[in-house]
GROMACS .gro file of C-alpha atoms in nm:
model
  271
    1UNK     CA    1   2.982   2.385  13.114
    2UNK     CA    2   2.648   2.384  13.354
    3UNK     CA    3   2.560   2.123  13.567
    4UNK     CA    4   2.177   2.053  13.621
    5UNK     CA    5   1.968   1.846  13.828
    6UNK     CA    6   1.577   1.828  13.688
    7UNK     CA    7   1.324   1.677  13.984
    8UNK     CA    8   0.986   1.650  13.963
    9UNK     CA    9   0.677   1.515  14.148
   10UNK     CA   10   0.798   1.526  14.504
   11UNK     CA   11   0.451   1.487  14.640
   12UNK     CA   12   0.533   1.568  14.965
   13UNK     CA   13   0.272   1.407  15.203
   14UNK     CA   14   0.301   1.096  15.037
   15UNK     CA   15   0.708   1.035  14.981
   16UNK     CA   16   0.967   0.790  15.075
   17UNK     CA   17   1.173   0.941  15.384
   18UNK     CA   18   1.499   0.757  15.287
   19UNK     CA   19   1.444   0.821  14.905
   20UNK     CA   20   1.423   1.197  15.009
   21UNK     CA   21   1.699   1.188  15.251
   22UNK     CA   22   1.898   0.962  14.975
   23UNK     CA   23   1.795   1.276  14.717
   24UNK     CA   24   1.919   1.542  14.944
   25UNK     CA   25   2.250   1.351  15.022
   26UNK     CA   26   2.280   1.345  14.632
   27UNK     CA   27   2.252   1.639  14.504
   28UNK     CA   28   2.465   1.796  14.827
   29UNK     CA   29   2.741   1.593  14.706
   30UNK     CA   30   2.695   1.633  14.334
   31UNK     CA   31   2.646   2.002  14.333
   32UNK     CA   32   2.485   2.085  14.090
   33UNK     CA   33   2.482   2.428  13.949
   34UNK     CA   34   2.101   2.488  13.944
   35UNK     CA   35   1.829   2.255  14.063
   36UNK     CA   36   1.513   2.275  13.844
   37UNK     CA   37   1.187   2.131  13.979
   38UNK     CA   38   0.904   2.105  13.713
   39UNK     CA   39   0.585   2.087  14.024
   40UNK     CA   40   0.379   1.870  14.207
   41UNK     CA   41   0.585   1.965  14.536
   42UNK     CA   42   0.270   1.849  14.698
   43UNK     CA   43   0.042   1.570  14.741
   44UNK     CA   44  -0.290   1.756  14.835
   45UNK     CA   45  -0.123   2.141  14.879
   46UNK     CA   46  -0.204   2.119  15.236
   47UNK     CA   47  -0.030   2.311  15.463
   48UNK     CA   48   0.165   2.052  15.624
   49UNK     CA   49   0.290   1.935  15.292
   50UNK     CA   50   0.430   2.246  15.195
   51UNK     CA   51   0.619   2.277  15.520
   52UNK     CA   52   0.776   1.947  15.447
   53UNK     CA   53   0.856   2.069  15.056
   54UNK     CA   54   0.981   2.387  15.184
   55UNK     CA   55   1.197   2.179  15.482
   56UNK     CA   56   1.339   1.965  15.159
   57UNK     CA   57   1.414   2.274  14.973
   58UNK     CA   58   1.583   2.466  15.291
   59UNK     CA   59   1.853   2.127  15.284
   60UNK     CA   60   1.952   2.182  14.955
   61UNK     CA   61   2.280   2.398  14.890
   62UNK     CA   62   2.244   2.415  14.497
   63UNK     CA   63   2.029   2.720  14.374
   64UNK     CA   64   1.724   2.628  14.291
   65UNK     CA   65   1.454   2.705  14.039
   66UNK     CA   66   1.069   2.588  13.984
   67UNK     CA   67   0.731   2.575  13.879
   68UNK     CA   68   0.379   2.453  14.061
   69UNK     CA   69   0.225   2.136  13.958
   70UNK     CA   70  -0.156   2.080  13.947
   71UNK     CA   71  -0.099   1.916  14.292
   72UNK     CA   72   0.020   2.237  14.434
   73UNK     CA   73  -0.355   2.385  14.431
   74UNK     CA   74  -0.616   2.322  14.669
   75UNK     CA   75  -0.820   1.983  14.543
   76UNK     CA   76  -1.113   2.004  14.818
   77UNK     CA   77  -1.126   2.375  14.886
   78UNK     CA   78  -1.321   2.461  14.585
   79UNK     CA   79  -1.295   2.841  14.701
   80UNK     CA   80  -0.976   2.831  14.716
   81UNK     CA   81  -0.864   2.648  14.433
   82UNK     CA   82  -1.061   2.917  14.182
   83UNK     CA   83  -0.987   3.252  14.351
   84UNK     CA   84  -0.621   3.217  14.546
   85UNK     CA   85  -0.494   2.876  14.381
   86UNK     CA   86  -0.143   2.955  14.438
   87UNK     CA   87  -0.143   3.111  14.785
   88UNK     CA   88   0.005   2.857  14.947
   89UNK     CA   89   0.266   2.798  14.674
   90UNK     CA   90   0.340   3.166  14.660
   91UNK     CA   91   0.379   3.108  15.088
   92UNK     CA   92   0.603   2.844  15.086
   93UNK     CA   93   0.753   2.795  14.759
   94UNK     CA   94   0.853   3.092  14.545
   95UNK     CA   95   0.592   3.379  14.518
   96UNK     CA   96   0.677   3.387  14.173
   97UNK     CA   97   0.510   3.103  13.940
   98UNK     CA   98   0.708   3.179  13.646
   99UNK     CA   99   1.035   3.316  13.784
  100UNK     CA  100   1.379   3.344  13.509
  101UNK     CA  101   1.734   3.258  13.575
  102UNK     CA  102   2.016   3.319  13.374
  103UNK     CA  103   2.384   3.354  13.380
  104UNK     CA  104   2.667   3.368  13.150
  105UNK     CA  105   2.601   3.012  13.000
  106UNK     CA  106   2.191   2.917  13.047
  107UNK     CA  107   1.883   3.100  13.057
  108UNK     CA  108   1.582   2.952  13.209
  109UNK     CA  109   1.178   3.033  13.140
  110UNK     CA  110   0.955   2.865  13.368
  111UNK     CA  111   0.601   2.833  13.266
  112UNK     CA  112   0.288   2.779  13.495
  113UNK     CA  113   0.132   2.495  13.286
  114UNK     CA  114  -0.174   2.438  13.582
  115UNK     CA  115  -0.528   2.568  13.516
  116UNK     CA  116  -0.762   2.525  13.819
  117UNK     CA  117  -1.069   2.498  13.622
  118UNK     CA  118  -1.128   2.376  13.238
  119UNK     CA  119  -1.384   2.352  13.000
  120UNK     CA  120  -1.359   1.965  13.006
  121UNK     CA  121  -1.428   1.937  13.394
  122UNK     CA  122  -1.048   1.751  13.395
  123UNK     CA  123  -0.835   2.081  13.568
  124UNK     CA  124  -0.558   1.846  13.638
  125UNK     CA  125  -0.430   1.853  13.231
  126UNK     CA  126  -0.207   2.135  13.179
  127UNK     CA  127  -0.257   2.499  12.967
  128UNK     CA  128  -0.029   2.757  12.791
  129UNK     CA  129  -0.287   3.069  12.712
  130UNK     CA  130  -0.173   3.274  12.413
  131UNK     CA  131  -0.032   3.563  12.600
  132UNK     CA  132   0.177   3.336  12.818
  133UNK     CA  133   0.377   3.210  12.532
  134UNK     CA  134   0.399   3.573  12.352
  135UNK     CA  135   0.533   3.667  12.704
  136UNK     CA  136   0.775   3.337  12.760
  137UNK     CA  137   0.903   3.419  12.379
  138UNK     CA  138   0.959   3.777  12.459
  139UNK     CA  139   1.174   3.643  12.811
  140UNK     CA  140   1.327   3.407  12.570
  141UNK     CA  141   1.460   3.716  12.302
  142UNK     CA  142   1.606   3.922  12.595
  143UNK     CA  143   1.828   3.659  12.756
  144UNK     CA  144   2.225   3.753  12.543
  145UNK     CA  145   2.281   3.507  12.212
  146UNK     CA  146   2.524   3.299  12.349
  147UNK     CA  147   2.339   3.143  12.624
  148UNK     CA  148   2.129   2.799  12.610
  149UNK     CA  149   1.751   2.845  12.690
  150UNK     CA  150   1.601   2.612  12.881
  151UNK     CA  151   1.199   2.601  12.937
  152UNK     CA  152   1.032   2.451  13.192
  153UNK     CA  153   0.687   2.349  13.289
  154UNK     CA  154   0.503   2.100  13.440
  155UNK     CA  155   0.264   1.901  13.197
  156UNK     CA  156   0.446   1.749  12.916
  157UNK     CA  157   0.525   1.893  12.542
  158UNK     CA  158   0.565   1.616  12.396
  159UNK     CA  159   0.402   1.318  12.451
  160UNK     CA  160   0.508   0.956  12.572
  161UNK     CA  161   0.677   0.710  12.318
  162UNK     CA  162   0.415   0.380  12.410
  163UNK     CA  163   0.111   0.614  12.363
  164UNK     CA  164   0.172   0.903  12.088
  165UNK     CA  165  -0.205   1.024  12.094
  166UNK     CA  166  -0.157   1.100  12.479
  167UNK     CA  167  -0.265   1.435  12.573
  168UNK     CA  168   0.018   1.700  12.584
  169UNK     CA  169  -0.030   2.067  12.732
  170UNK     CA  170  -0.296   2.224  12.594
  171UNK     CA  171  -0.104   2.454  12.316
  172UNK     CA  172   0.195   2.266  12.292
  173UNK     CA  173   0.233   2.264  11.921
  174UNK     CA  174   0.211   2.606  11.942
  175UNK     CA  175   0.442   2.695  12.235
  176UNK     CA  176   0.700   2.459  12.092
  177UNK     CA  177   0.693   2.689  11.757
  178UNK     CA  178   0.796   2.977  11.968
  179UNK     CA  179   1.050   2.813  12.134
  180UNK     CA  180   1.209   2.702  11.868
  181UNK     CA  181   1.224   3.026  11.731
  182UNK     CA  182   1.392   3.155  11.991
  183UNK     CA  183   1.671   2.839  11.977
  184UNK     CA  184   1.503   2.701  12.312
  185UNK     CA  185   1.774   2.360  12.321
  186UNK     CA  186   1.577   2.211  12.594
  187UNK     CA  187   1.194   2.170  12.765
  188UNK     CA  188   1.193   2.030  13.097
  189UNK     CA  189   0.859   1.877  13.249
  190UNK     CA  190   0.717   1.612  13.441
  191UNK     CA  191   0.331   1.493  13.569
  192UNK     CA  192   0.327   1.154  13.447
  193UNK     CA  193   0.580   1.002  13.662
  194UNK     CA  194   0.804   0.833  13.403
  195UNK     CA  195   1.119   0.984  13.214
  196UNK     CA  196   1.127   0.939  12.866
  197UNK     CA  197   1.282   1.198  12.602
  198UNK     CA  198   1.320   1.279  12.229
  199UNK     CA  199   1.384   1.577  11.952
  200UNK     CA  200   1.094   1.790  11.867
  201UNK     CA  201   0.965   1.607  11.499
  202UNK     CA  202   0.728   1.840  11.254
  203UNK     CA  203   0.453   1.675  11.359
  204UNK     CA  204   0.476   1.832  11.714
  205UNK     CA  205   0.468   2.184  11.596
  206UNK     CA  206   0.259   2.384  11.439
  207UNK     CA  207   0.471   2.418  11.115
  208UNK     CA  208   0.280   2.790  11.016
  209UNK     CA  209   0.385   2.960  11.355
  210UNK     CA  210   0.717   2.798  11.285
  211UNK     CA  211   0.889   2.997  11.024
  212UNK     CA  212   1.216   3.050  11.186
  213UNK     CA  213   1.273   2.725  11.336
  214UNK     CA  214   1.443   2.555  11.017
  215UNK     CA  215   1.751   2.381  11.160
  216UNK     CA  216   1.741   2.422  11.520
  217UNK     CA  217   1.696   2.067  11.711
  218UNK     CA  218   1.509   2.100  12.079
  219UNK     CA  219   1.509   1.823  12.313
  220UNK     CA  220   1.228   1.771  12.519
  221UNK     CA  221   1.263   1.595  12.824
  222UNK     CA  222   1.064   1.436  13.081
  223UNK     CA  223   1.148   1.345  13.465
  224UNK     CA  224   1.043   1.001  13.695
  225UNK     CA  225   0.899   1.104  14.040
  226UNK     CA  226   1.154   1.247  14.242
  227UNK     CA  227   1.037   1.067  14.600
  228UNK     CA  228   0.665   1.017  14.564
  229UNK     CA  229   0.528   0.648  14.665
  230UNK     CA  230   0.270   0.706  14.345
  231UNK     CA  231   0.480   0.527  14.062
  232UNK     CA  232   0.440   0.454  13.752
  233UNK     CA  233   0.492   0.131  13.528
  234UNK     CA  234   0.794  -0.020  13.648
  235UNK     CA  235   1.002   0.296  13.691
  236UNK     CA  236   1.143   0.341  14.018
  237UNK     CA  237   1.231   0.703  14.176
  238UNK     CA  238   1.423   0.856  13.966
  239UNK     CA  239   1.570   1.254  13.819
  240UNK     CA  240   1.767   1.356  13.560
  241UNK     CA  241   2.158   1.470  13.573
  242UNK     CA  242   2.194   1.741  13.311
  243UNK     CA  243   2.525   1.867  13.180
  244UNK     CA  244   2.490   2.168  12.899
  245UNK     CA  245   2.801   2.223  12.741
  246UNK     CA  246   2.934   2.363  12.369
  247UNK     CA  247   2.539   2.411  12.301
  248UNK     CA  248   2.421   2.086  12.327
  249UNK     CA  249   2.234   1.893  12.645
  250UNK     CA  250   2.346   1.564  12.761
  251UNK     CA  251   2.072   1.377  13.022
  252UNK     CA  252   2.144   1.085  13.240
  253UNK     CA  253   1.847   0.937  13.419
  254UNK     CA  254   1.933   0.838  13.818
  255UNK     CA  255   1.715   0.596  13.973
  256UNK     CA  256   1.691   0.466  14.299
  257UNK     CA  257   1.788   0.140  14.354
  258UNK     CA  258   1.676   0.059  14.713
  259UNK     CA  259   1.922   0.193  14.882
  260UNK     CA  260   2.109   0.452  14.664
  261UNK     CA  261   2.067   0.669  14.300
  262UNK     CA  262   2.264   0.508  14.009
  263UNK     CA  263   2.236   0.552  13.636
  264UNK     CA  264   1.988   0.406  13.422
  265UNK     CA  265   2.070   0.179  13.157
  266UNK     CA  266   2.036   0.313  12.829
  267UNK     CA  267   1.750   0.207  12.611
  268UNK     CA  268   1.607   0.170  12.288
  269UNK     CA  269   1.431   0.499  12.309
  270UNK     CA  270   1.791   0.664  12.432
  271UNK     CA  271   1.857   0.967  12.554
   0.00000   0.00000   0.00000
């Protein structure tokens, strides 16, 4: 059995000081055995932001694992966001954007999802070039049979139950083929703020890339802000607890309730 912990959208340099210090107090005492964090560490991805995400990070005693999020690239510094986008992520973060764990039970692909230009002018919607997923399924072959792949990014695969023509990663049908594949049980992502979660349907993947993906379910799930002030809807802070055990995932959402994390009531759309 592996114990997870998924945050996302930490935004630090606009956060909640007691929801972080309530976060770190958390997962300290839960223990987790890997933290994931699917991006946005940052608000703006100026310096002093990072110092505060990589302060957070420093208090945690879980290993931890992650991705960037579009606001983890310079939004003003036009220079900068084009030619060195992830210098200050690579500073004060991980120098690795797409950086693999795995042990004798999980194996975990991160993906950079963030593009810091597009042909659409809107660089804040996520990407997956071609050679990225022939790369994340060739990570994904390597790690040993027995072990349950997890991927992660930062823009969502599938999208949001109240609006199914929402925009996913740009690829995502055809990532998703891949990952089923390769028996990927679980996607991890966050970006808009509000948890929600399902099985990968048919309609989600492209169903000629998918040949070898008859039978195998993949749950994709999506994480609340961690301890950004920039909510969504009525959804408080929240992450997800994670337990991956006899090849299956089971999520519970944890949201802050003013003054400490406590489970979320189930609902319709379930977990």
């Amino acid at each position: 059995m592996k114990r997870i912990a998924h945050i996302s959208d930490l935004h630090f340099g606009c956060t909640n000081p007691e929801v972080v210090d309530g976060l770190v107090a958390e997962l300290n005492a839960d223990r987790p055995d890997l933290i994931i964090a699917s991006g946005d560490f940052t608000m703006r991805s100026r310096r002093a932001e990072y110092v505060q995400a990589r302060a957070f990070l420093d208090r945690l005693v879980s290993p931890w694992i992650g991705v960037p999020g579009n606001h983890d690239i310079a939004y003003f510094a036009l220079p900068t966001r084009f030619f060195r986008p992830f210098r200050r992520y690579r500073r004060f973060i991980d120098a690795r954007t797409e950086p693999t764990f795995v042990d004798d039970e999980i194996g975990v692909v991160c993906l950079n999802t963030v593009r810091s230009w597009a042909w659409d002018a809107d660089w804040s919607q996520g990407r997956l070039s071609h050679d990225q997923i022939a790369r994340a399924e060739a990570r994904l072959a390597a790690f040993p049979d027995n072990v349950f792949r997890i991927v992660v990014g930062h823009h969502p695969f599938i999208a949001p139950p109240w609006n199914a023509k929402a925009r996913r990663v740009g690829r995502a049908d055809t990532a998703l083929a891949a990952f089923q594949r390769q028996r990927v049980g679980l996607t991890l992502a966050g970006h808009l703020h509000r948890h929600y979660s399902r099985f990968v349907e048919g309609s989600d993947v492209r169903t000629d890339a998918c040949d070898a993906a008859s039978g195998h379910r993949l749950l994709a799930v999506q994480a609340g802000s961690a301890t950004s002030t920039r909510l969504r809807g009525m959804e408080p802070n929240a992450y997800n607890r994670i337990v991956v055990e006899n090849g299956a995932a089971t999520v519970t959402v944890r949201l802050w309730n003013g003054t400490a994390w406590e489970d979320a009531a189930l609902t319709p759309e379930g977990l």
